[in-house]
PDB file of C-alpha atoms in Angstrom:
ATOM      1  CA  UNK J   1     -49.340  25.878  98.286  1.00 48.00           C
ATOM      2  CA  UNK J   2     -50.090  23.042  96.380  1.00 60.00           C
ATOM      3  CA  UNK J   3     -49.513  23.283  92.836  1.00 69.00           C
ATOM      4  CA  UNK J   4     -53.093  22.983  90.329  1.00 72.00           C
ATOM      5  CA  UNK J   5     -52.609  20.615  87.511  1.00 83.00           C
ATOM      6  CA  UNK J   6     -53.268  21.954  84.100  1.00 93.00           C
ATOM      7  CA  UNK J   7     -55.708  19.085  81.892  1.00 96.00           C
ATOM      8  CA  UNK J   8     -56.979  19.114  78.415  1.00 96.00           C
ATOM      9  CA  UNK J   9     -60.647  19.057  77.329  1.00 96.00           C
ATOM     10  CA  UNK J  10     -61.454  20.426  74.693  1.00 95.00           C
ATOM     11  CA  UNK J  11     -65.129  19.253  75.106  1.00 93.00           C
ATOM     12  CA  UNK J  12     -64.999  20.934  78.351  1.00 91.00           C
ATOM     13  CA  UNK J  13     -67.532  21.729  79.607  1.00 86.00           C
ATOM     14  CA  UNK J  14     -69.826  19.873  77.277  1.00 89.00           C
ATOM     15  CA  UNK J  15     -68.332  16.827  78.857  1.00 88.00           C
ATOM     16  CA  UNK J  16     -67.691  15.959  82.310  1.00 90.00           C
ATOM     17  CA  UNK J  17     -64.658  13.598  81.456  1.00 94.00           C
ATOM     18  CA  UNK J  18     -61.322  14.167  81.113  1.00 94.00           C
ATOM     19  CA  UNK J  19     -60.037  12.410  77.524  1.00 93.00           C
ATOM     20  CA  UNK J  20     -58.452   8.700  77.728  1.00 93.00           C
ATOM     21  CA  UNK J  21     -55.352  10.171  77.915  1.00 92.00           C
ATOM     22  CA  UNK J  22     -55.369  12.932  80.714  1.00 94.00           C
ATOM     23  CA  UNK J  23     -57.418  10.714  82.417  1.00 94.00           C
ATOM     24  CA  UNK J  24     -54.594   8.242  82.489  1.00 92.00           C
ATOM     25  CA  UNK J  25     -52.693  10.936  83.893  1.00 90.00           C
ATOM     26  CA  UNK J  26     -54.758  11.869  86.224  1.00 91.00           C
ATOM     27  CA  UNK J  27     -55.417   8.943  87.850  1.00 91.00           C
ATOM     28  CA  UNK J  28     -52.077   6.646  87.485  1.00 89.00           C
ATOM     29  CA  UNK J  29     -49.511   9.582  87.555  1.00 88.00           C
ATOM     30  CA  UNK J  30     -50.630  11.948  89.814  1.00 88.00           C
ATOM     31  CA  UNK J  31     -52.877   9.536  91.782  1.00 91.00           C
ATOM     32  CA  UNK J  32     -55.715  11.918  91.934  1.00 90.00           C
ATOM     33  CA  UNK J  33     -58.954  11.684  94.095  1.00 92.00           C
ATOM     34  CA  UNK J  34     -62.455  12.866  94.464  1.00 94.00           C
ATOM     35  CA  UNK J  35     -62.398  16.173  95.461  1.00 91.00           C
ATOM     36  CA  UNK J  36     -59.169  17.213  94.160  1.00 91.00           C
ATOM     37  CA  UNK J  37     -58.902  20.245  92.288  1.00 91.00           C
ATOM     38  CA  UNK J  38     -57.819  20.489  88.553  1.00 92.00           C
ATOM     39  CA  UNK J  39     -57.378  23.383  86.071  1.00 94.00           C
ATOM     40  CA  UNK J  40     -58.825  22.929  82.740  1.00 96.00           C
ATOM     41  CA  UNK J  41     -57.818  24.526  79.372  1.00 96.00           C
ATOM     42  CA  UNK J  42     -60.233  24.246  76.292  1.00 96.00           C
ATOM     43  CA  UNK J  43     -57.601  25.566  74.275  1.00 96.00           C
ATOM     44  CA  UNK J  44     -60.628  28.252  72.507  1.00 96.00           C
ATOM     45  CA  UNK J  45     -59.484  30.790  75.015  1.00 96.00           C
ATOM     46  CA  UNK J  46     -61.233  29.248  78.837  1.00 97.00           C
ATOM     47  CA  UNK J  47     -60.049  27.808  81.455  1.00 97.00           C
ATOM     48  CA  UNK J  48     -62.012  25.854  83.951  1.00 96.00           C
ATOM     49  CA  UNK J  49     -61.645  25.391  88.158  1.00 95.00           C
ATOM     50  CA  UNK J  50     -62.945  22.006  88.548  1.00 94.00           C
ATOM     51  CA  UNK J  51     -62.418  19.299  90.581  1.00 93.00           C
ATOM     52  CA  UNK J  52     -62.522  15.301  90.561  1.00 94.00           C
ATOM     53  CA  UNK J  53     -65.975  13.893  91.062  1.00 94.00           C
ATOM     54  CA  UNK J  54     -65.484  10.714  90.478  1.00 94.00           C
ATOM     55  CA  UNK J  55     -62.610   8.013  89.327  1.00 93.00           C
ATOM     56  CA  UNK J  56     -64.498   4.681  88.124  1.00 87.00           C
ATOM     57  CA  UNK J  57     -62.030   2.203  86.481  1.00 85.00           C
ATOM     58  CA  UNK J  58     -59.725   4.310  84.089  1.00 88.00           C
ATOM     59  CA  UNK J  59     -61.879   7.067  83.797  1.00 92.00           C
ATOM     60  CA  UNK J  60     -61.762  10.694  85.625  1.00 94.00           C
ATOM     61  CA  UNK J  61     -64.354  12.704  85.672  1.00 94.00           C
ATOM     62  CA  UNK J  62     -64.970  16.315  87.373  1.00 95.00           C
ATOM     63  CA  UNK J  63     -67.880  18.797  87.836  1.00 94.00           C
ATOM     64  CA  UNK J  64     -66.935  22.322  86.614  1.00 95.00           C
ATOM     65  CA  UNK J  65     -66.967  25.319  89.550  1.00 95.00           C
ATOM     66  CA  UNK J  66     -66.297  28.201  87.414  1.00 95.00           C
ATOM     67  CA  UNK J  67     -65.422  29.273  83.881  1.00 96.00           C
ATOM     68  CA  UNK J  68     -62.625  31.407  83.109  1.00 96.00           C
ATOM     69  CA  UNK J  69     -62.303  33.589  80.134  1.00 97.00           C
ATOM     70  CA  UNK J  70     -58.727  34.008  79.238  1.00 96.00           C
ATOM     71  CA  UNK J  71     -57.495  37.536  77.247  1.00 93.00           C
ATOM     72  CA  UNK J  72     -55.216  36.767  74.022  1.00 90.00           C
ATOM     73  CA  UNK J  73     -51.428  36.701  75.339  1.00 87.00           C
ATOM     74  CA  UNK J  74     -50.639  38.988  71.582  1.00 86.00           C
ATOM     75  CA  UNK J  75     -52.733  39.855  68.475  1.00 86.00           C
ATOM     76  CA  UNK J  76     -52.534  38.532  65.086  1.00 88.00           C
ATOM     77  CA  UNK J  77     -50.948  35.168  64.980  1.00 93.00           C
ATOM     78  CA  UNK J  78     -47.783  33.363  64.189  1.00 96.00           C
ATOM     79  CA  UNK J  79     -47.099  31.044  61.807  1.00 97.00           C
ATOM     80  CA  UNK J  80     -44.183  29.292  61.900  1.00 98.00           C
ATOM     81  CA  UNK J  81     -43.402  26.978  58.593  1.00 98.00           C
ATOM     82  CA  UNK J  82     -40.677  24.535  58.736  1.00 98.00           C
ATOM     83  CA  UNK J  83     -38.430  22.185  56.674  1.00 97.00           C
ATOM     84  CA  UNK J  84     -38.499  19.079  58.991  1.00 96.00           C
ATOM     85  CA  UNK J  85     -35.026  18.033  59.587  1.00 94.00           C
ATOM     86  CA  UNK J  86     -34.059  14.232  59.240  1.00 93.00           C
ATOM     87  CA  UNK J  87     -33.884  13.483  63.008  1.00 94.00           C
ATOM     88  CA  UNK J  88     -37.260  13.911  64.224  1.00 94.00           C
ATOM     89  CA  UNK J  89     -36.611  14.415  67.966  1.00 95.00           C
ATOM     90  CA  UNK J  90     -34.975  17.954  66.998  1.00 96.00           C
ATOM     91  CA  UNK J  91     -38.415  19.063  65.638  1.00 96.00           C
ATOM     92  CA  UNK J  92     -39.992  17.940  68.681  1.00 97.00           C
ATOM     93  CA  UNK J  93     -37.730  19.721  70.510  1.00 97.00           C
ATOM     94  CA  UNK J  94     -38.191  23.005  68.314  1.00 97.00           C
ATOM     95  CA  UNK J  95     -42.639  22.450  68.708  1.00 98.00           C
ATOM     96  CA  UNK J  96     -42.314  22.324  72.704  1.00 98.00           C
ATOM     97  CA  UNK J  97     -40.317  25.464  73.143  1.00 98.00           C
ATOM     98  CA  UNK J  98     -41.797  27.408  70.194  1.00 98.00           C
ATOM     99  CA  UNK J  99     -45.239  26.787  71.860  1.00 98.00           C
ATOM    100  CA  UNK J 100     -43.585  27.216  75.387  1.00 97.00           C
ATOM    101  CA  UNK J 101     -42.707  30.724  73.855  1.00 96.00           C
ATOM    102  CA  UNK J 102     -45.936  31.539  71.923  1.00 96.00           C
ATOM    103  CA  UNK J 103     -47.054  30.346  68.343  1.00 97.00           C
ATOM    104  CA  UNK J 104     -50.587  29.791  67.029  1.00 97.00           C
ATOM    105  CA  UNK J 105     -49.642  27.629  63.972  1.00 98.00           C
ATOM    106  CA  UNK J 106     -46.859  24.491  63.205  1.00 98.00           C
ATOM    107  CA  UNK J 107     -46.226  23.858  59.413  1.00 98.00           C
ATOM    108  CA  UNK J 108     -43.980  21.454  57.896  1.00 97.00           C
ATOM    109  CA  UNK J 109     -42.745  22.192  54.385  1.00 97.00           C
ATOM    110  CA  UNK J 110     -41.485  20.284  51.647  1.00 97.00           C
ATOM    111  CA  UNK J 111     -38.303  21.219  49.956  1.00 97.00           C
ATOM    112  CA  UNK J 112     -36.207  20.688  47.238  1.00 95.00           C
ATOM    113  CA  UNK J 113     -33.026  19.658  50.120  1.00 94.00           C
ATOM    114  CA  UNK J 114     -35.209  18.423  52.467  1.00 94.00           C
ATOM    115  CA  UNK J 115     -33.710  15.446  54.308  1.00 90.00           C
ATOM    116  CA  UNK J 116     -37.034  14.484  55.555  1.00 91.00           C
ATOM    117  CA  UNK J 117     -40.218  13.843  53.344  1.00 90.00           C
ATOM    118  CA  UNK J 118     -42.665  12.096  55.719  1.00 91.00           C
ATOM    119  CA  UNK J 119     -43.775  13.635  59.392  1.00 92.00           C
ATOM    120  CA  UNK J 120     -46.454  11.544  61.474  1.00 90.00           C
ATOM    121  CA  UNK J 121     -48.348  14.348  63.093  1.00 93.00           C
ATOM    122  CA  UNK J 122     -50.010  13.075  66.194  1.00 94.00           C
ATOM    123  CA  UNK J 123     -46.896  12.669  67.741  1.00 95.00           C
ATOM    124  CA  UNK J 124     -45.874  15.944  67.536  1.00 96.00           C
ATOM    125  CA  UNK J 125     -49.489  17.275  68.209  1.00 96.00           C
ATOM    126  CA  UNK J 126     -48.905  15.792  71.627  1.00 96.00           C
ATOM    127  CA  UNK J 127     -45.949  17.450  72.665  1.00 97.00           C
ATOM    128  CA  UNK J 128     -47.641  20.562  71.566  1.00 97.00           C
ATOM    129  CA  UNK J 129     -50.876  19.771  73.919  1.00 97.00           C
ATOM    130  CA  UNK J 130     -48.063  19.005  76.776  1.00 96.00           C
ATOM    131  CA  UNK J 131     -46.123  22.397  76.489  1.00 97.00           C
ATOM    132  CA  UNK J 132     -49.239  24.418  76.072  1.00 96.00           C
ATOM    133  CA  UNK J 133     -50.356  22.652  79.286  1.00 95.00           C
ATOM    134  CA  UNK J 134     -47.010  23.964  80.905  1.00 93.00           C
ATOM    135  CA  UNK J 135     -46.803  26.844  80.008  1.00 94.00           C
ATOM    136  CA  UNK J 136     -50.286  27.947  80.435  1.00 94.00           C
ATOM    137  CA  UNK J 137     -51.919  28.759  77.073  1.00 95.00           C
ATOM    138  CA  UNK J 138     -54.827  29.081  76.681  1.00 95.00           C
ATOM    139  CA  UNK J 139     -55.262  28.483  73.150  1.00 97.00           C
ATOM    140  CA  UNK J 140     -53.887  25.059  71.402  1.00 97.00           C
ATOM    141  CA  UNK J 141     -51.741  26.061  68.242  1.00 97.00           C
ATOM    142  CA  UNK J 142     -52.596  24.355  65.366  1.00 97.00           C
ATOM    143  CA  UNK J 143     -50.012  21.795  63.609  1.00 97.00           C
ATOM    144  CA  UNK J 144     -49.894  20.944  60.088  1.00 97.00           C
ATOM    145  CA  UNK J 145     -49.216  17.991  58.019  1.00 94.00           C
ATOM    146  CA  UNK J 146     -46.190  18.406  55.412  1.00 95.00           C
ATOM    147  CA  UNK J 147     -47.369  20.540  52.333  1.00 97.00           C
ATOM    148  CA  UNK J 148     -45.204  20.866  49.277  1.00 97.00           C
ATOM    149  CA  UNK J 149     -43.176  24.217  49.208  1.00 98.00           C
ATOM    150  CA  UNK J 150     -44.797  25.585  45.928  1.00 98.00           C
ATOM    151  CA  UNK J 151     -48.158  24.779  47.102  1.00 98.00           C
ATOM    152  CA  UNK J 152     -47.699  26.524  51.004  1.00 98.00           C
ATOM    153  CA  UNK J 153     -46.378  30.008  49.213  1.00 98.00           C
ATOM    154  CA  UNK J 154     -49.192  30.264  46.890  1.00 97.00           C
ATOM    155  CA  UNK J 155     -52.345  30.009  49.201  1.00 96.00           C
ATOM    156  CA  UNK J 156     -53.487  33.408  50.483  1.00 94.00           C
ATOM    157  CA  UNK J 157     -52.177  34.557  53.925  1.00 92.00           C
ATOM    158  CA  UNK J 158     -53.090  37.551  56.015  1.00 90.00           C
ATOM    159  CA  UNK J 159     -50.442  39.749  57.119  1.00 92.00           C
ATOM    160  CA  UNK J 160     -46.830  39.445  56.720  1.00 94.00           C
ATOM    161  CA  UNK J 161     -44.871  36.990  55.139  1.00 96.00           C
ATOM    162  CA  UNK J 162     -40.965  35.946  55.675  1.00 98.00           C
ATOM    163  CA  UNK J 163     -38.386  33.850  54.355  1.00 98.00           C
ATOM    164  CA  UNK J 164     -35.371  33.137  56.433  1.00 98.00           C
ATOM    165  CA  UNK J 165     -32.792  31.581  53.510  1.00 97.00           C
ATOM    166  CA  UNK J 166     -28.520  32.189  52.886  1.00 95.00           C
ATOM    167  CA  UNK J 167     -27.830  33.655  49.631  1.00 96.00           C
ATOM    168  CA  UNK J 168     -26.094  36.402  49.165  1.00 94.00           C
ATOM    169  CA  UNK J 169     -26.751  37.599  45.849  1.00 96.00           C
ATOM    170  CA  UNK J 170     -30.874  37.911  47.287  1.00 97.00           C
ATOM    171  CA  UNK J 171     -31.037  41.296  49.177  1.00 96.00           C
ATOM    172  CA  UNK J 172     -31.904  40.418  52.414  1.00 96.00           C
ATOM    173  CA  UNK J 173     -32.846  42.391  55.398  1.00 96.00           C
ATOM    174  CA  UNK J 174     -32.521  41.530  58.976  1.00 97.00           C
ATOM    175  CA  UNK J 175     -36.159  39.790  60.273  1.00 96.00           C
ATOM    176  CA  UNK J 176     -36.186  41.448  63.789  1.00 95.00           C
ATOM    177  CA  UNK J 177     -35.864  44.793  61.847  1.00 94.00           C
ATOM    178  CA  UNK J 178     -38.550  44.169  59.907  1.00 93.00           C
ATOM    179  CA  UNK J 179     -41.510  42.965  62.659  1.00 92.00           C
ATOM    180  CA  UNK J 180     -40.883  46.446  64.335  1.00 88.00           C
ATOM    181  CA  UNK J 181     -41.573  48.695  60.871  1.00 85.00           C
ATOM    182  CA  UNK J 182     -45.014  49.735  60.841  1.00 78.00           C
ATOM    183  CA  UNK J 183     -47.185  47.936  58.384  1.00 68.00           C
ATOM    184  CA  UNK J 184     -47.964  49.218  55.040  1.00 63.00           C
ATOM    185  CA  UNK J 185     -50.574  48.897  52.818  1.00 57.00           C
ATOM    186  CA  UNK J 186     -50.806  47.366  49.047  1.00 54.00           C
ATOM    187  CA  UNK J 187     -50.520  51.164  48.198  1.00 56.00           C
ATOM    188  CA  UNK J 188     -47.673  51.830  50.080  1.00 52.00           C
ATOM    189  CA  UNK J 189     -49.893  53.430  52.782  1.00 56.00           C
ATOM    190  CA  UNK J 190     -48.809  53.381  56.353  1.00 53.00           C
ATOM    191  CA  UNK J 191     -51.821  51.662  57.906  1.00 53.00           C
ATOM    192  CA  UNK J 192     -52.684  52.588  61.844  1.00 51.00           C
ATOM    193  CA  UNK J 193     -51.257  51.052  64.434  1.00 52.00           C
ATOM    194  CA  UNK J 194     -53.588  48.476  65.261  1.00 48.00           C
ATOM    195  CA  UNK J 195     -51.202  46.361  67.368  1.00 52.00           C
ATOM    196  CA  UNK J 196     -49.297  43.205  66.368  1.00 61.00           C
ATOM    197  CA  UNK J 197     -49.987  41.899  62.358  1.00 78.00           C
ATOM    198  CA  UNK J 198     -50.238  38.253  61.490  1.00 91.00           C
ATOM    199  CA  UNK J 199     -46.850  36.842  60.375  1.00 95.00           C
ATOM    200  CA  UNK J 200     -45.622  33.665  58.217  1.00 97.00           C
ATOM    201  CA  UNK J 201     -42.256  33.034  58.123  1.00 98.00           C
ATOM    202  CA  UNK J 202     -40.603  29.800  56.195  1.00 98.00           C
ATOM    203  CA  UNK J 203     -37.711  28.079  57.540  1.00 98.00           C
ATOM    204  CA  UNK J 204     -35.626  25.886  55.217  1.00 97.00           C
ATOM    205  CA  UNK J 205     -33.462  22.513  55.751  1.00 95.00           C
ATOM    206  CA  UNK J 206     -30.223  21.971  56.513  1.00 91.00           C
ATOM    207  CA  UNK J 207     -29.039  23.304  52.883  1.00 90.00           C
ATOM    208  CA  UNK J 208     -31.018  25.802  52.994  1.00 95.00           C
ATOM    209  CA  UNK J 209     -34.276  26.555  50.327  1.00 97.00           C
ATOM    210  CA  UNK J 210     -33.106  26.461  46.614  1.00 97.00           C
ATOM    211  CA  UNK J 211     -32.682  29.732  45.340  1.00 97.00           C
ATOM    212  CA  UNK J 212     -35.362  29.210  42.978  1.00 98.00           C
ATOM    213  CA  UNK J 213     -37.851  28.264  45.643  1.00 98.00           C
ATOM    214  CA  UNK J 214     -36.810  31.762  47.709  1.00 98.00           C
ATOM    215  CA  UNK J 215     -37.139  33.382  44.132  1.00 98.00           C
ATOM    216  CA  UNK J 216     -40.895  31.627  44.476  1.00 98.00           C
ATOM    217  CA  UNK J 217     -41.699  32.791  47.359  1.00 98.00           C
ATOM    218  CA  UNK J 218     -40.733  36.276  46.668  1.00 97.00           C
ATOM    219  CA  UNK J 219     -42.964  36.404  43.714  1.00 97.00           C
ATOM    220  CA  UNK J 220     -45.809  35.394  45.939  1.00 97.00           C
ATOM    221  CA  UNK J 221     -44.875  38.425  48.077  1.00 96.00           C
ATOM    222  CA  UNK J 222     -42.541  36.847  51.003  1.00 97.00           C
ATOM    223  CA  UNK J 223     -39.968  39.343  52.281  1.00 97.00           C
ATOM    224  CA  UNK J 224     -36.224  38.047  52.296  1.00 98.00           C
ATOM    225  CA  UNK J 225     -35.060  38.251  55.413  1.00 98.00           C
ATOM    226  CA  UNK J 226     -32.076  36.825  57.491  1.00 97.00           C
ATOM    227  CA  UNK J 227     -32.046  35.702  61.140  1.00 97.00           C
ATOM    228  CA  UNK J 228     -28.425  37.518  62.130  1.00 94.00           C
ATOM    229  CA  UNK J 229     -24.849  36.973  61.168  1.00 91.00           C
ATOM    230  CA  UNK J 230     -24.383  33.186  62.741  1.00 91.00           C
ATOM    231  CA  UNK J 231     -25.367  30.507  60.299  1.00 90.00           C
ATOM    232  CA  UNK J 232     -27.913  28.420  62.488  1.00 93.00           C
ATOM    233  CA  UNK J 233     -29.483  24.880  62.679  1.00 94.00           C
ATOM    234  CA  UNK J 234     -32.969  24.556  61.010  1.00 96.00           C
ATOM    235  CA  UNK J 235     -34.340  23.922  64.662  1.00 97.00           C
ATOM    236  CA  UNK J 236     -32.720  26.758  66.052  1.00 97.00           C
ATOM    237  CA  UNK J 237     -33.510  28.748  63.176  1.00 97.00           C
ATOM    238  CA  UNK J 238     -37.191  28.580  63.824  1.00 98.00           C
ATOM    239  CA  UNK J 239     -36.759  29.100  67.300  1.00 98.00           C
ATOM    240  CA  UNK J 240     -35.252  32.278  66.457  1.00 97.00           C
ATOM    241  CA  UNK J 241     -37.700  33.705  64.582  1.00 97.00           C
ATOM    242  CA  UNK J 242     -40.517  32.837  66.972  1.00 97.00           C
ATOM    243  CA  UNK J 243     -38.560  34.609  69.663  1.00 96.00           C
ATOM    244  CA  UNK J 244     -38.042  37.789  67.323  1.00 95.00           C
ATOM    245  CA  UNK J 245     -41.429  37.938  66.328  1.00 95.00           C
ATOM    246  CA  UNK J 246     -42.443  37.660  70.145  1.00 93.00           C
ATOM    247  CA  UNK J 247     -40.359  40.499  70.918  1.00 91.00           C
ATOM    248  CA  UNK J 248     -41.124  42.941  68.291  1.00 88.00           C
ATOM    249  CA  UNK J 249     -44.750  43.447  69.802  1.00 77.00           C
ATOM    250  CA  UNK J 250     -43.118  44.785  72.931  1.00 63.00           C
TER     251      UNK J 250
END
C-alpha cells in the first residue's frame, strides 16, 4: 500500500493551495500528479484527505474530500525552555526529536554562561513543521525567539514549573518523580485528578544556570529538580525531560 504524504496548510481548507514550499515538494520531489492523494495537517487539531487537482507551473493545488478531527495525543502542554548551545545543528537536532516525541512549545533562554546569544528562528521552525509532518501531529508546537532568563521566569505560567540545574548545595529532587505526584494546590490542597498538568521546565548551557539565576527561578516558584545521576549535554538534557514528562502521564 502506497504510503500518503503528510503536507502543511495551515490555511487549509480556506485555501486550495499547498504553501510555496510544500508545493515545491510536492511537485519536484515526489513528482506528484492530478489525482494523487495527499494528507493534510492544519496543525489546529484536523487533518484533511485531499488530493491533487491541479499542478500549473510551481504551484499544487488540491480539492479537500473530507475533514478529519484529530483527539489531543495528552492534556495540558509542554514547554520545553532551553539554553541554545553554541553549535546550532545540536539544537536542531534536540527540536526534531523533542517534537518527534511530543512538545507543544520551543523556548530559547538567555543565560548568564550561555555560549550562544543569537538564534534565527525560521530555521528551526522548519525542522519543527518537518518532524511534526513525520511523525503525525496534529498540532504545530510553537517556537520561541531567545528571551532573557530573568524575564522568561517572571511571566505567569499555568501549571508546573521545573528547573533542571547541578548544584549541590540546592535541594534537588529527581524530575520524573515529581511529574507523577499529584498536583497540589496554592493551599497545599490535593486537587482532583484531572489528567496531565501543564509543565515548564528550563534547561541551562553547557555550565549550567548560575546559581543565582536557579535561586531566581525558585523565587518565582520553579521546582529544583535533577534529570538522574549522569551529568548530560544541554541537548540531551532537554530531550530527557521531554521524554520524562511524556511518560509520567502513562
Amino acid at each position: 500500500m502506497k504510503e500518503v504524504r503528510f503536507f502543511y496548510a495551515p490555511d487549509a481548507p480556506e485555501s486550495t493551495e499547498l504553501p510555496d514550499e510544500e508545493s515545491q515538494h510536492a511537485l519536484r520531489v515526489l513528482r506528484l500528479k492530478v489525482g494523487d492523494d495527499l494528507m493534510l495537517m492544519d496543525g489546529r487539531g484536523n487533518f484533511y484527505q485531499a488530493e491533487v487537482s491541479d499542478t500549473t507551473g510551481h504551484r499544487c493545488r488540491f480539492t479537500i474530500r473530507a475533514t478529519m478531527p484529530q483527539q489531543p495525543q495528552w492534556t495540558g502542554r509542554i514547554h520545553l525552555a532551553i539554553a541554545p548551545t553554541k553549535m546550532m545543528e545540536r539544537m536542531e537536532w534536540l527540536a526534531e526529536k523533542a517534537v518527534e516525541i511530543g512538545i507543544d512549545e520551543l523556548s530559547f533562554l538567555l543565560c548568564r554562561f550561555s555560549e550562544r546569544r543569537v538564534v534565527k528562528t525560521p530555521r528551526i521552525e522548519k525542522i519543527v513543521v518537518s518532524a511534526a509532518k513525520q511523525s503525525h501531529k496534529a498540532w504545530m508546537p510553537m517556537v520561541n525567539g531567545m528571551t532573557a532568563f530573568s524575564d522568561f521566569v517572571r511571566q505567569p505560567r499555568k501549571g508546573r514549573k521545573y528547573i533542571a540545574h547541578c548544584y549541590d548545595e540546592i535541594p534537588r529532587s529527581y524530575l520524573f518523580d515529581e511529574l507523577r505526584k499529584p498536583a497540589v494546590s496554592p493551599d497545599a490542597t490535593v486537587l482532583p485528578d484531572a489528567g496531565f498538568q501543564d509543565a515548564t521546565v528550563l534547561i541551562g548551557p553547557e555550565g549550567d544556570f548560575s546559581i543565582d539565576e536557579v535561586r531566581e527561578a525558585m523565587d518565582c516558584g520553579f521546582l529544583s529538580v535533577h534529570l538522574g545521576d549522569s551529568r548530560l549535554r544541554t541537548e540531551t538534557a532537554g530531550l530527557s525531560a521531554v521524554m520524562m514528562i511524556q511518560l509520567s502521564k502513562n
